[in-house]
C-alpha cells in the first residue's frame, strides 16, 4: 500500500496518480453537505444510530461534515470508510490549514489518525462517533466487510479517471452491505454509475447537482441482497429487550473479562463480573510486569494480521484509559534469533509499515524489529484499576447456565446464589477447556513460569528473543517464560527459573543473576493459536446441519448458523492477552450492538468458536 502522492494546485489538494482534485475549489464543505450529508436528513428522525459507509476516505472531509452534524445531536454515528492510498498526517494538516474549516475536528482527526498500514483501524472519535478506517484497495476491503449500512457515500475520483472505484463488483458489494431501504449518494451521474446502481438492485433518482453541476445520483435499495458465503460463520442475531438497560454477566475478571465489561458498560449495559477467586487478575493477567507487543508473521499471514489489528486496538485502548503508572509506551524489540525469523521480519520492508515496525539487520546480538507503540505493563495493577469502577462479585465459581422462556439466562455458581442476565460472556482463561469440554473447541492449558531477579539488564524497553526481559520496576526485573502444555504444578520450580535464565543468556551473565521470586500462571491456547472470540454456537445444530459439509461446502444450500442466544466467549489468548483481549472486547461489542466488525471478516472467521468443528466436517471426518 502506498501513501497518496499529494501536491497542491494553489490551495487545492491534487492527486497526480489519478489526475484529479480531492474536492472542489470553492467551499468544498458545502458540496460535501449537499451531496452526502443531506442524504441522512431523509431518515434522521427515524433512528438514533446510523451506519454510514464510504468509498474513498481521502482527507476525511465527508467524515468531518458528518461529525459536525452528529455533534450534540444525541445520535450515534458509525462511519466506515475505505482508502487505498491514505494521505499522510502532515498533508492532512496542510489540507485543513488551506481549507480554513473544521479546525478543531481536523486536529482531532490528525491526532487519532492510525498508522498507514493495511487493514481495519477502529478509532473512537468521540463518545458517539466511531470511525473504522479501512486501508486497502476497495475490492480487497469490500469482501471483508459485514454490516448493513443506512447510507453509502460513493466518493472515488471521477469514474473516467478512477474506473476501479466504480466497477460492477463494487456496486454488488455495496448492495450486499446496505439495508433494505438504505441509500447510496454520489456526486456522479455518469452512465456506468447509473446503470450499475440499477443492476445492483437500487431504485435510482437523479437529483439536482451541487452548484453548477446539473445532476447527482440518489439511490435506494429496493431488494435486499444476501450472499451467503460461509454461512457457518455468519454473524449471530442478538435479540435484546432494549426497553431497559440490558444486563450483562461476565464470567472471569482477568484482562479479557474486564475489557469486555468496560466495552459493554460504555454502551449502556448494566454489567456484573463474576470471579471464582477473591481478587481480580489472579492467573494469566496477574504478572508483576508484562509486554504489549504483537506476534509478527509475514505480512499476509492471517495470524499475524489478526495480531497487528489487536495490537493497534490495544495501544489505543490503553493510551486512552491508562496512565504511565500502569503502562509505559517505551517501544519494544523482537530479536530475530534465527534465519527464519530474520526472513519473516525482512518481508515487512515493502509494506510501508515504518510507523510501527522497523527492521535493522545490523543490531547485536541479532537483527532486530523495533515495535513502536510497544509497551511494558503492570498487568495486575492495571486490572485492579479497571475493576475499581466495575461491579465484581468474588468467590463466584461458574457451574452452569440455562436459557429461560423470557429470553434471560440463569447462571448457577458453586456456593453462591444464581444470577439472571440478558447477555452472558465467558472470559474464563485457562478454565475454558473444562467449561467447554462438551464442545469441539480445541483448547489446552499451558503452564508458564516467570522469574523475578534483582535488576541486572539495563534496558528501558522490553525485548524478546528465545526468552523475554522486561525493564526493572520497583527493584524487580521479570524474565520469562516457560511453556509447558497440560502440565499442572502451582509451585514454582528451580529448574524453570534456570531455563528462563538460560533463554536470555546472550543478554545477561546468569551467574550474576539473583533470583528473588517466581510466578506460575496458566494460559489457555487453542490448537491453531488464534484466540476464540464471538458467539457461542449451537453444537447440535452444527453437527446436524453441516454433517455433509465434505460434499456440500461449495453449494449455496447450507443453512445459516445458529447460536446459543446472547452467549459469547472471549478466551484462548495465550501469552498475548494484553493485546487480543481488547480485540475480543470490541468484537463482542460489535456483535451485541450490531455494529460493523472491527476486524476483517476472514479474520473474524478465524476467531470463530465453531471453526474446529467446521474444519473437521469439511474434511469429512466423523
Ligand atoms: N471522501 C474524500 C474526502 O471527504 O476527503 C475525498 C475522496 S477523493 C475524491 C477519492 C479517494 O478515493 C482518494 O483518496 C483515492 O485515493 C481513493 N481511491 C481511489 N481508487 C481507490 C481504490 N481502488 N480503492 C480505494 N480507494 C481508492
Coordinates of C-alpha atoms and ligand atoms in Angstrom, one line a residue:
X1 CA 0.0 0.0 0.0
X2 CA 1.3 3.4 -1.0
X3 CA 0.6 6.7 0.7
X4 CA -1.2 9.3 -1.5
X5 CA 1.2 11.5 -3.5
X6 CA -0.3 14.9 -2.8
X7 CA 0.5 18.1 -4.5
X8 CA -1.2 21.4 -4.2
X9 CA -2.7 23.4 -7.1
X10 CA -3.0 26.7 -5.3
X11 CA -4.7 25.7 -2.1
X12 CA -6.4 22.7 -3.7
X13 CA -5.1 19.1 -2.9
X14 CA -4.4 17.3 -6.2
X15 CA -3.5 13.6 -6.8
X16 CA -1.3 13.2 -9.8
X17 CA -1.8 9.4 -10.0
X18 CA -5.5 10.0 -10.8
X19 CA -5.0 13.4 -12.3
X20 CA -7.9 14.7 -10.2
X21 CA -8.5 17.0 -7.2
X22 CA -9.8 15.7 -3.9
X23 CA -12.6 18.2 -3.7
X24 CA -14.0 21.3 -5.3
X25 CA -12.0 24.6 -5.1
X26 CA -14.9 26.6 -3.8
X27 CA -16.2 25.8 -0.3
X28 CA -16.0 22.1 -0.7
X29 CA -17.7 21.5 2.7
X30 CA -20.9 22.9 1.2
X31 CA -20.7 20.3 -1.6
X32 CA -20.0 17.6 1.0
X33 CA -23.0 18.7 2.9
X34 CA -25.3 18.9 -0.1
X35 CA -24.3 15.7 -1.9
X36 CA -23.5 13.4 1.0
X37 CA -24.6 14.5 4.5
X38 CA -28.0 15.7 3.3
X39 CA -28.9 12.1 2.5
X40 CA -29.2 11.4 6.2
X41 CA -31.9 14.1 6.6
X42 CA -34.4 11.8 4.9
X43 CA -34.1 9.2 7.7
X44 CA -32.8 11.5 10.6
X45 CA -35.9 11.2 12.7
X46 CA -36.5 7.5 12.2
X47 CA -33.4 6.2 14.2
X48 CA -30.8 7.1 16.8
X49 CA -27.9 5.0 15.4
X50 CA -26.6 5.3 11.9
X51 CA -24.1 3.3 9.9
X52 CA -22.7 5.3 7.1
X53 CA -20.0 3.9 4.8
X54 CA -17.9 5.5 2.1
X55 CA -15.6 4.6 -0.8
X56 CA -12.7 7.0 -0.8
X57 CA -11.8 8.5 2.6
X58 CA -9.3 10.9 1.1
X59 CA -8.9 13.8 3.6
X60 CA -12.0 12.8 5.5
X61 CA -13.9 15.9 4.6
X62 CA -17.2 14.0 4.4
X63 CA -16.5 12.4 7.7
X64 CA -15.9 15.7 9.4
X65 CA -19.0 17.2 7.8
X66 CA -21.0 14.3 9.4
X67 CA -19.2 14.8 12.7
X68 CA -20.5 18.4 12.8
X69 CA -24.0 17.1 12.1
X70 CA -23.9 14.4 14.8
X71 CA -22.1 16.6 17.5
X72 CA -24.5 17.3 20.3
X73 CA -27.4 15.5 18.5
X74 CA -27.6 12.6 21.0
X75 CA -27.4 10.3 18.0
X76 CA -24.7 7.8 17.2
X77 CA -22.6 7.5 14.1
X78 CA -20.6 4.6 13.0
X79 CA -18.6 5.6 9.9
X80 CA -16.8 3.1 7.8
X81 CA -14.5 4.3 5.0
X82 CA -12.2 2.6 2.5
X83 CA -9.0 4.2 1.3
X84 CA -6.3 2.6 -0.9
X85 CA -3.8 5.5 -0.7
X86 CA -4.1 7.2 2.7
X87 CA -3.0 10.7 3.0
X88 CA 0.0 11.3 5.3
X89 CA -0.7 13.2 8.5
X90 CA 1.4 16.3 7.5
X91 CA -0.5 16.5 4.2
X92 CA -3.8 16.3 6.1
X93 CA -2.8 19.1 8.3
X94 CA -1.9 21.2 5.3
X95 CA -5.1 20.5 3.5
X96 CA -7.2 21.6 6.5
X97 CA -4.9 24.6 7.0
X98 CA -5.7 25.6 3.4
X99 CA -9.4 25.0 3.8
X100 CA -9.6 27.1 7.0
X101 CA -12.6 24.9 8.1
X102 CA -13.2 22.2 10.7
X103 CA -10.0 23.3 12.5
X104 CA -10.7 21.6 15.9
X105 CA -12.2 18.4 14.3
X106 CA -9.4 18.1 11.8
X107 CA -6.8 18.4 14.6
X108 CA -8.6 15.7 16.4
X109 CA -8.6 13.5 13.3
X110 CA -4.9 14.0 12.8
X111 CA -4.2 13.1 16.4
X112 CA -6.3 9.9 16.3
X113 CA -5.2 9.0 12.7
X114 CA -3.9 5.5 12.6
X115 CA -0.5 4.3 11.2
X116 CA -0.9 4.0 7.4
X117 CA -0.8 0.2 7.3
X118 CA -3.2 -2.1 5.6
X119 CA -6.2 -3.3 7.5
X120 CA -9.2 -2.0 9.5
X121 CA -8.4 0.6 12.1
X122 CA -11.1 1.3 14.7
X123 CA -11.0 4.9 16.0
X124 CA -13.3 6.0 18.8
X125 CA -13.6 9.6 17.7
X126 CA -15.9 10.7 20.5
X127 CA -18.5 9.1 22.8
X128 CA -21.0 9.0 20.0
X129 CA -18.8 8.7 16.9
X130 CA -16.8 5.7 15.8
X131 CA -14.7 5.7 12.6
X132 CA -13.5 2.4 11.0
X133 CA -10.8 3.4 8.6
X134 CA -10.2 0.5 6.2
X135 CA -6.9 0.9 4.4
X136 CA -6.6 -1.2 1.2
X137 CA -8.0 -1.4 -2.3
X138 CA -11.7 -1.1 -2.5
X139 CA -12.0 -4.6 -3.9
X140 CA -9.8 -6.1 -1.2
X141 CA -11.7 -4.4 1.6
X142 CA -15.4 -4.8 0.5
X143 CA -15.5 -8.6 0.7
X144 CA -14.1 -8.3 4.2
X145 CA -16.9 -6.1 5.5
X146 CA -20.1 -7.4 7.1
X147 CA -22.8 -4.9 8.1
X148 CA -25.9 -3.2 6.7
X149 CA -25.3 0.5 6.1
X150 CA -28.1 3.1 6.2
X151 CA -26.3 5.2 3.7
X152 CA -23.3 4.8 1.4
X153 CA -21.2 7.7 0.1
X154 CA -19.5 6.9 -3.2
X155 CA -16.7 9.4 -3.5
X156 CA -14.0 7.9 -5.7
X157 CA -12.3 10.2 -8.2
X158 CA -14.3 10.7 -11.4
X159 CA -15.3 7.4 -12.9
X160 CA -13.5 8.3 -16.1
X161 CA -10.2 8.6 -14.1
X162 CA -10.8 6.0 -11.4
X163 CA -12.6 3.1 -13.1
X164 CA -11.7 0.6 -10.3
X165 CA -13.8 2.5 -7.7
X166 CA -16.9 2.2 -9.8
X167 CA -16.7 -1.4 -11.1
X168 CA -19.7 -3.7 -11.3
X169 CA -18.3 -5.7 -8.4
X170 CA -18.1 -2.6 -6.2
X171 CA -21.8 -1.9 -6.7
X172 CA -22.7 -5.5 -6.0
X173 CA -20.8 -5.4 -2.7
X174 CA -22.4 -2.1 -1.8
X175 CA -25.8 -3.6 -2.3
X176 CA -24.9 -6.6 -0.1
X177 CA -23.7 -4.1 2.6
X178 CA -26.8 -1.9 2.5
X179 CA -30.0 -2.4 4.5
X180 CA -33.3 -2.7 2.6
X181 CA -34.4 1.0 2.0
X182 CA -30.8 2.2 2.6
X183 CA -29.3 4.8 0.3
X184 CA -26.4 5.5 -2.0
X185 CA -25.4 9.1 -2.6
X186 CA -22.8 10.2 -5.1
X187 CA -22.0 13.4 -7.0
X188 CA -21.6 11.3 -10.1
X189 CA -24.4 10.6 -12.6
X190 CA -22.1 9.0 -15.2
X191 CA -23.8 6.4 -17.3
X192 CA -21.9 3.5 -15.8
X193 CA -22.8 4.7 -12.3
X194 CA -26.5 4.9 -13.2
X195 CA -26.6 1.5 -14.9
X196 CA -24.6 -0.3 -12.2
X197 CA -26.7 1.1 -9.4
X198 CA -29.8 -0.2 -11.1
X199 CA -28.3 -3.6 -11.9
X200 CA -27.3 -4.0 -8.2
X201 CA -30.9 -3.6 -7.1
X202 CA -31.2 0.2 -6.4
X203 CA -34.0 2.5 -7.4
X204 CA -32.3 5.5 -8.9
X205 CA -33.3 9.1 -8.8
X206 CA -31.3 11.8 -10.5
X207 CA -31.4 14.9 -8.4
X208 CA -30.2 18.5 -8.9
X209 CA -26.4 18.5 -8.6
X210 CA -24.4 20.9 -6.4
X211 CA -23.6 24.3 -7.7
X212 CA -23.1 24.3 -11.5
X213 CA -23.5 20.5 -11.7
X214 CA -26.7 19.5 -13.4
X215 CA -27.4 16.2 -11.7
X216 CA -26.3 13.8 -8.9
X217 CA -27.4 10.3 -8.0
X218 CA -29.6 9.4 -5.1
X219 CA -30.4 5.6 -5.0
X220 CA -32.5 3.5 -2.6
X221 CA -32.0 -0.3 -2.2
X222 CA -35.3 -1.9 -3.2
X223 CA -34.4 -5.6 -3.0
X224 CA -32.2 -6.9 -0.3
X225 CA -29.2 -8.8 -1.5
X226 CA -27.9 -11.7 0.6
X227 CA -24.8 -13.6 -0.4
X228 CA -24.4 -16.4 2.0
X229 CA -20.7 -17.1 1.9
X230 CA -19.5 -19.4 4.8
X231 CA -23.0 -19.5 6.4
X232 CA -21.5 -21.5 9.3
X233 CA -19.6 -18.3 10.3
X234 CA -22.5 -15.9 9.8
X235 CA -22.9 -13.2 12.4
X236 CA -25.2 -14.0 15.2
X237 CA -28.5 -12.2 15.6
X238 CA -28.7 -10.6 19.1
X239 CA -32.2 -10.2 20.5
X240 CA -32.3 -7.8 23.4
X241 CA -35.1 -6.0 25.0
X242 CA -33.7 -2.5 24.9
X243 CA -36.6 -1.0 26.8
X244 CA -34.4 -1.1 29.9
X245 CA -30.6 -1.2 30.3
X246 CA -29.8 -4.8 29.4
X247 CA -27.8 -6.8 31.9
X248 CA -24.5 -8.4 31.0
X249 CA -22.8 -11.0 33.2
X250 CA -19.2 -11.7 32.5
X251 CA -17.5 -14.8 34.0
X252 CA -13.9 -14.2 34.8
X253 CA -12.1 -11.0 36.0
X254 CA -8.8 -11.1 34.1
X255 CA -8.0 -8.6 31.4
X256 CA -10.4 -10.2 28.9
X257 CA -13.4 -10.1 31.3
X258 CA -12.6 -6.6 32.5
X259 CA -12.1 -5.1 29.0
X260 CA -15.4 -6.7 27.9
X261 CA -17.1 -5.2 30.9
X262 CA -15.7 -1.7 30.1
X263 CA -16.9 -2.0 26.5
X264 CA -20.4 -3.2 27.4
X265 CA -20.8 -0.7 30.2
X266 CA -19.8 2.2 27.9
X267 CA -22.6 1.1 25.7
X268 CA -25.3 1.2 28.3
X269 CA -25.2 -2.3 29.8
X270 CA -25.7 -2.9 33.5
X271 CA -22.6 -5.1 33.9
X272 CA -21.6 -7.6 36.6
X273 CA -18.4 -9.6 36.7
X274 CA -18.3 -13.0 38.5
X275 CA -14.9 -14.2 39.6
X276 CA -14.1 -17.6 41.1
X277 CA -11.2 -16.2 43.2
X278 CA -11.1 -13.5 45.8
X279 CA -9.2 -11.0 43.6
X280 CA -9.0 -9.9 40.0
X281 CA -6.2 -11.0 37.7
X282 CA -5.0 -13.9 39.7
X283 CA -3.9 -16.1 36.7
X284 CA -2.5 -15.1 33.3
X285 CA -3.2 -11.4 33.8
X286 CA -1.5 -11.2 37.2
X287 CA 2.2 -10.8 36.5
X288 CA 4.3 -8.0 38.0
X289 CA 5.3 -6.9 34.5
X290 CA 4.1 -7.9 31.0
X291 CA 4.9 -6.8 27.5
X292 CA 2.5 -5.4 24.9
X293 CA 3.8 -6.5 21.6
X294 CA 2.2 -8.2 18.5
X295 CA 3.2 -11.6 17.2
X296 CA 4.9 -10.7 13.9
X297 CA 4.4 -13.1 11.0
X298 CA 4.9 -12.4 7.3
X299 CA 2.6 -9.6 6.3
X300 CA 0.0 -11.8 4.5
X301 CA -0.4 -14.4 7.2
X302 CA -3.8 -14.3 8.9
X303 CA -2.5 -15.0 12.4
X304 CA -0.1 -12.0 12.1
X305 CA -2.7 -9.7 10.5
X306 CA -5.1 -10.5 13.4
X307 CA -2.3 -9.8 15.9
X308 CA -1.4 -6.5 14.3
X309 CA -5.1 -5.4 14.4
X310 CA -5.3 -6.5 18.1
X311 CA -2.1 -4.7 19.0
X312 CA -3.1 -1.4 17.4
X313 CA -6.5 -1.6 19.1
X314 CA -4.9 -2.4 22.4
X315 CA -2.4 0.5 22.1
X316 CA -5.4 2.9 21.5
X317 CA -7.4 1.4 24.4
X318 CA -4.6 1.7 26.9
X319 CA -3.4 5.1 25.8
X320 CA -6.8 6.5 26.3
X321 CA -7.6 4.6 29.6
X322 CA -4.3 4.2 31.5
X323 CA -1.7 6.5 32.9
X324 CA 2.1 5.9 33.0
X325 CA 1.8 4.3 36.4
X326 CA 0.3 1.3 34.7
X327 CA 1.8 1.2 31.2
X328 CA 4.9 2.8 29.6
X329 CA 4.9 3.1 25.8
X330 CA 8.6 2.6 25.6
X331 CA 8.6 0.7 22.3
X332 CA 10.0 -2.8 22.3
X333 CA 12.3 -5.1 20.4
X334 CA 11.7 -8.5 18.8
X335 CA 15.1 -10.1 18.0
X336 CA 15.4 -12.4 15.0
X337 CA 17.4 -15.2 16.6
X338 CA 17.3 -17.5 13.6
X339 CA 17.2 -17.2 9.8
X340 CA 13.5 -17.9 9.5
X341 CA 12.6 -15.0 11.8
X342 CA 15.1 -12.7 10.1
X343 CA 13.4 -13.5 6.7
X344 CA 10.0 -13.0 8.2
X345 CA 10.9 -9.6 9.6
X346 CA 12.6 -8.6 6.4
X347 CA 9.5 -9.3 4.4
X348 CA 7.9 -6.2 6.0
X349 CA 10.3 -4.0 4.2
X350 CA 8.0 -3.3 1.3
X351 CA 4.9 -2.9 3.4
X352 CA 5.2 0.8 4.2
X353 CA 4.7 -0.1 7.9
X354 CA 7.6 2.0 9.2
X355 CA 5.3 3.9 11.5
X356 CA 5.0 0.7 13.6
X357 CA 7.7 -1.7 12.6
X358 CA 11.3 -1.0 11.6
X359 CA 13.8 -3.8 10.9
X360 CA 17.5 -3.3 11.5
X361 CA 19.6 -6.3 10.5
X362 CA 22.9 -4.9 11.8
X363 CA 21.9 -4.8 15.5
X364 CA 23.7 -7.1 18.0
X365 CA 23.3 -9.9 19.2
X366 CA 20.6 -10.5 16.5
X367 CA 18.9 -8.5 13.8
X368 CA 16.0 -6.6 15.4
X369 CA 12.5 -5.5 14.7
X370 CA 11.6 -2.3 16.6
X371 CA 8.0 -2.1 17.5
X372 CA 6.8 1.5 18.1
X373 CA 3.8 1.6 20.4
X374 CA 5.1 -1.5 22.2
X375 CA 4.9 -1.1 25.9
X376 CA 5.6 -2.7 29.3
X377 CA 2.7 -3.0 31.6
X378 CA 1.8 -3.7 35.2
X379 CA -1.0 -6.2 34.4
X380 CA -2.3 -6.9 37.8
X381 CA -2.2 -3.2 38.9
X382 CA -3.9 -2.3 35.7
X383 CA -6.7 -4.9 36.1
X384 CA -7.2 -3.7 39.7
X385 CA -7.5 -0.1 38.5
X386 CA -10.1 -1.1 35.8
X387 CA -12.0 -3.2 38.3
X388 CA -12.4 -0.2 40.7
X389 CA -15.2 1.2 38.5
X390 CA -16.9 -2.1 38.0
X391 CA -19.2 -4.4 39.9
X392 CA -17.2 -7.5 40.6
X393 CA -18.6 -10.5 42.6
X394 CA -15.8 -12.5 44.1
X395 CA -15.9 -16.2 45.2
X396 CA -18.4 -16.8 42.3
X397 CA -17.3 -20.0 40.6
X398 CA -19.4 -20.7 37.5
X399 CA -21.2 -24.1 37.4
X400 CA -23.8 -24.0 34.6
X401 CA -26.3 -21.8 32.8
X402 CA -29.7 -22.3 31.2
X403 CA -31.9 -20.2 29.0
X404 CA -35.3 -19.1 30.4
X405 CA -38.5 -18.7 28.5
X406 CA -38.4 -14.9 28.8
X407 CA -35.1 -14.8 27.0
X408 CA -33.0 -14.3 30.0
X409 CA -30.2 -16.6 31.1
X410 CA -29.9 -18.0 34.6
X411 CA -26.4 -18.7 35.7
X412 CA -25.5 -21.1 38.6
X413 CA -22.5 -20.8 40.8
X414 CA -20.8 -23.1 43.3
X415 CA -21.5 -21.7 46.9
X416 CA -23.3 -18.6 45.7
X417 CA -26.8 -17.6 44.5
X418 CA -27.8 -17.9 40.9
X419 CA -27.9 -14.8 38.8
X420 CA -30.1 -13.7 35.8
X421 CA -28.7 -11.9 32.8
X422 CA -29.6 -10.9 29.3
X423 CA -26.1 -11.4 27.9
X424 CA -23.5 -13.9 29.2
X425 CA -19.8 -13.7 28.3
X426 CA -17.2 -16.2 29.2
X427 CA -13.7 -14.8 29.7
X428 CA -12.6 -17.8 31.6
X429 CA -8.9 -18.1 30.6
X430 CA -7.4 -21.5 31.4
X431 CA -10.7 -22.8 32.9
X432 CA -12.3 -22.6 29.5
X433 CA -11.2 -26.1 28.4
X434 CA -13.1 -27.6 31.4
X435 CA -16.2 -25.4 30.9
X436 CA -16.5 -26.2 27.2
X437 CA -15.4 -29.8 27.3
X438 CA -18.7 -30.9 25.7
X439 CA -18.0 -28.7 22.7
X440 CA -15.5 -29.2 20.0
X441 CA -13.4 -26.1 20.9
X442 CA -9.8 -27.3 20.9
X443 CA -8.2 -25.7 23.9
X444 CA -5.3 -26.6 26.1
X445 CA -3.9 -25.1 29.2
X446 CA -0.2 -24.1 29.2
X447 CA 1.8 -23.6 32.4
X448 CA 4.1 -20.7 32.3
X449 CA 6.6 -19.7 35.0
X450 CA 8.3 -16.2 35.1
X451 CA 11.4 -15.4 37.1
X452 CA 11.9 -12.3 39.2
X453 CA 15.6 -11.2 39.5
X454 CA 17.3 -8.2 41.0
X455 CA 17.8 -5.6 38.3
X456 CA 20.6 -6.8 36.1
X457 CA 19.9 -5.9 32.4
X458 CA 20.0 -2.1 31.8
X459 CA 17.2 -1.7 29.3
X460 CA 14.4 0.9 29.1
X461 CA 12.4 -1.2 26.6
X462 CA 11.3 -4.8 26.9
X463 CA 12.8 -7.2 24.4
X464 CA 12.3 -10.8 23.3
X465 CA 14.5 -13.4 21.7
X466 CA 14.4 -17.1 23.0
X467 CA 13.0 -15.6 26.2
X468 CA 12.0 -12.1 27.1
X469 CA 13.3 -9.4 29.5
X470 CA 11.3 -6.5 31.0
X471 CA 12.8 -3.3 32.2
X472 CA 13.0 -3.4 36.0
X473 CA 10.1 -1.9 38.0
X474 CA 10.3 -1.3 41.8
X475 CA 13.6 -3.3 42.1
X476 CA 12.3 -6.3 40.2
X477 CA 13.2 -7.4 36.7
X478 CA 10.9 -10.0 35.2
X479 CA 12.2 -12.6 32.7
X480 CA 10.3 -15.4 31.1
X481 CA 8.6 -17.6 30.4
X482 CA 8.4 -21.3 30.3
X483 CA 5.8 -23.1 28.2
X484 CA 4.5 -26.5 29.4
X485 CA 1.3 -27.7 27.7
X486 CA -1.1 -29.5 30.0
X487 CA 1.3 -29.5 32.9
X488 CA -0.2 -28.6 36.3
X489 CA 2.1 -27.6 39.2
X490 CA 1.3 -24.4 41.1
X491 CA 4.6 -24.4 42.9
X492 CA 7.5 -22.5 41.3
X493 CA 10.3 -24.8 40.2
X494 CA 14.1 -24.1 40.3
X495 CA 14.7 -25.8 37.0
X496 CA 12.1 -23.5 35.4
X497 CA 14.0 -20.4 36.7
X498 CA 17.2 -21.9 35.4
X499 CA 15.5 -22.4 32.0
X500 CA 14.3 -18.8 31.9
X501 CA 17.9 -17.5 32.7
X502 CA 19.5 -19.7 30.1
X503 CA 17.0 -18.5 27.5
X504 CA 18.2 -14.9 27.9
X505 CA 21.9 -15.8 28.5
X506 CA 23.0 -13.6 25.5
X507 CA 21.8 -10.6 27.4
X508 CA 23.0 -11.3 31.0
X509 CA 25.5 -13.2 33.0
X510 CA 23.3 -15.8 34.6
X511 CA 25.9 -16.3 37.4
X512 CA 25.3 -12.7 38.5
X513 CA 21.5 -13.1 38.5
X514 CA 20.0 -13.0 42.0
X515 CA 16.6 -14.7 41.8
X516 CA 14.1 -13.0 44.2
X517 CA 10.9 -14.8 43.2
X518 CA 8.9 -16.6 40.5
X519 CA 5.3 -16.7 39.5
X520 CA 3.3 -19.6 37.9
X521 CA 0.3 -18.9 35.7
X522 CA -1.8 -21.0 33.3
X523 CA -2.7 -19.7 29.9
X524 CA -5.3 -21.0 27.5
X525 CA -4.3 -21.7 23.9
X526 CA -6.4 -23.0 21.0
X527 CA -5.0 -25.7 18.7
X528 CA -4.4 -23.1 15.9
X529 CA -3.1 -20.3 18.2
X530 CA -5.9 -17.9 17.4
X531 CA -8.0 -16.8 20.4
X532 CA -11.6 -17.9 20.4
X533 CA -13.9 -14.9 20.2
X534 CA -17.5 -14.4 19.3
X535 CA -20.9 -16.0 19.8
X536 CA -21.2 -19.5 21.3
X537 CA -22.5 -21.8 18.6
X538 CA -25.2 -24.4 18.9
X539 CA -23.3 -27.7 18.8
X540 CA -26.3 -29.9 18.0
X541 CA -27.4 -27.6 15.1
X542 CA -23.9 -27.6 13.6
X543 CA -23.4 -31.3 13.8
X544 CA -26.8 -32.0 12.2
X545 CA -27.0 -29.2 9.6
X546 CA -23.4 -29.3 8.4
X547 CA -22.7 -33.0 8.7
X548 CA -22.3 -33.4 5.0
X549 CA -20.0 -30.4 4.5
X550 CA -17.4 -32.6 2.9
X551 CA -19.8 -32.8 -0.1
X552 CA -21.8 -29.6 0.3
X553 CA -19.3 -27.0 1.3
X554 CA -19.3 -25.2 -2.1
X555 CA -23.1 -25.3 -2.5
X556 CA -25.3 -22.4 -1.5
X557 CA -27.9 -24.5 0.1
X558 CA -26.4 -24.7 3.6
X559 CA -28.4 -23.1 6.3
X560 CA -27.2 -20.1 8.3
X561 CA -25.5 -20.7 11.6
X562 CA -27.5 -20.9 14.8
X563 CA -26.1 -19.8 18.1
X564 CA -26.9 -20.0 21.8
X565 CA -28.8 -16.8 22.2
X566 CA -26.8 -14.0 23.7
X567 CA -23.9 -16.1 24.9
X568 CA -20.3 -15.1 24.0
X569 CA -16.7 -16.1 24.6
X570 CA -13.5 -14.1 24.8
X571 CA -10.9 -16.8 25.6
X572 CA -7.7 -18.6 24.5
X573 CA -5.5 -15.5 24.5
X574 CA -2.3 -17.5 25.2
X575 CA 0.6 -15.2 26.2
X576 CA -0.7 -12.2 24.3
X577 CA -3.9 -11.5 26.2
X578 CA -2.9 -7.9 26.8
X579 CA -3.4 -7.4 23.0
X580 CA -6.0 -9.8 21.9
X581 CA -8.4 -9.5 24.9
X582 CA -9.1 -5.9 23.8
X583 CA -9.9 -7.0 20.3
X584 CA -12.2 -9.6 21.9
X585 CA -14.0 -7.0 23.9
X586 CA -14.6 -4.8 20.9
X587 CA -15.7 -7.7 18.7
X588 CA -18.2 -8.8 21.3
X589 CA -19.5 -5.2 21.5
X590 CA -19.8 -5.3 17.7
X591 CA -21.9 -8.5 17.8
X592 CA -24.1 -7.5 20.7
X593 CA -24.8 -4.0 19.3
X594 CA -25.0 -5.0 15.6
X595 CA -22.1 -2.7 14.7
X596 CA -19.7 -3.2 11.8
X597 CA -16.8 -5.5 12.8
X598 CA -13.5 -4.0 14.0
X599 CA -11.6 -6.7 12.0
X600 CA -11.8 -8.2 8.6
X601 CA -14.5 -10.9 8.2
X602 CA -11.9 -13.5 7.2
X603 CA -10.1 -12.9 10.5
X604 CA -13.4 -12.9 12.4
X605 CA -14.0 -16.4 10.9
X606 CA -10.5 -17.5 12.1
X607 CA -11.6 -16.5 15.6
X608 CA -14.9 -18.2 15.4
X609 CA -15.7 -20.8 18.2
X610 CA -17.0 -23.4 15.7
X611 CA -14.0 -23.3 13.4
X612 CA -12.6 -26.6 14.7
X613 CA -15.8 -28.4 14.2
X614 CA -16.4 -26.9 10.8
X615 CA -12.9 -27.9 9.7
X616 CA -13.4 -31.5 10.7
X617 CA -16.8 -31.7 9.0
X618 CA -15.3 -30.1 5.8
X619 CA -12.7 -32.9 5.8
X620 CA -15.5 -35.4 6.0
X621 CA -14.2 -36.9 9.4
X622 CA -16.9 -38.4 11.5
Ligands
LIG1 N1 -14.2 11.5 0.5 C1 -13.0 12.2 0.5 C2 -13.0 13.3 1.4 O1 -14.0 13.6 2.0 O2 -11.9 14.0 1.6 C3 -12.5 12.5 -0.9 C4 -12.2 11.3 -1.7 S1 -11.2 11.5 -3.1 C5 -12.3 12.3 -4.3 C6 -11.1 9.8 -3.8 C7 -10.4 8.9 -2.9 O3 -10.5 7.6 -3.4 C8 -8.9 9.2 -2.9 O4 -8.4 9.4 -1.6 C9 -8.3 7.9 -3.5 O5 -7.0 7.6 -3.0 C10 -9.3 6.9 -3.2 N2 -9.2 5.7 -4.2 C11 -9.0 5.7 -5.5 N3 -9.0 4.5 -6.0 C12 -9.2 3.6 -5.0 C13 -9.3 2.2 -4.8 N4 -9.2 1.4 -5.9 N5 -9.6 1.7 -3.6 C14 -9.7 2.5 -2.5 N6 -9.6 3.8 -2.6 C15 -9.4 4.4 -3.8

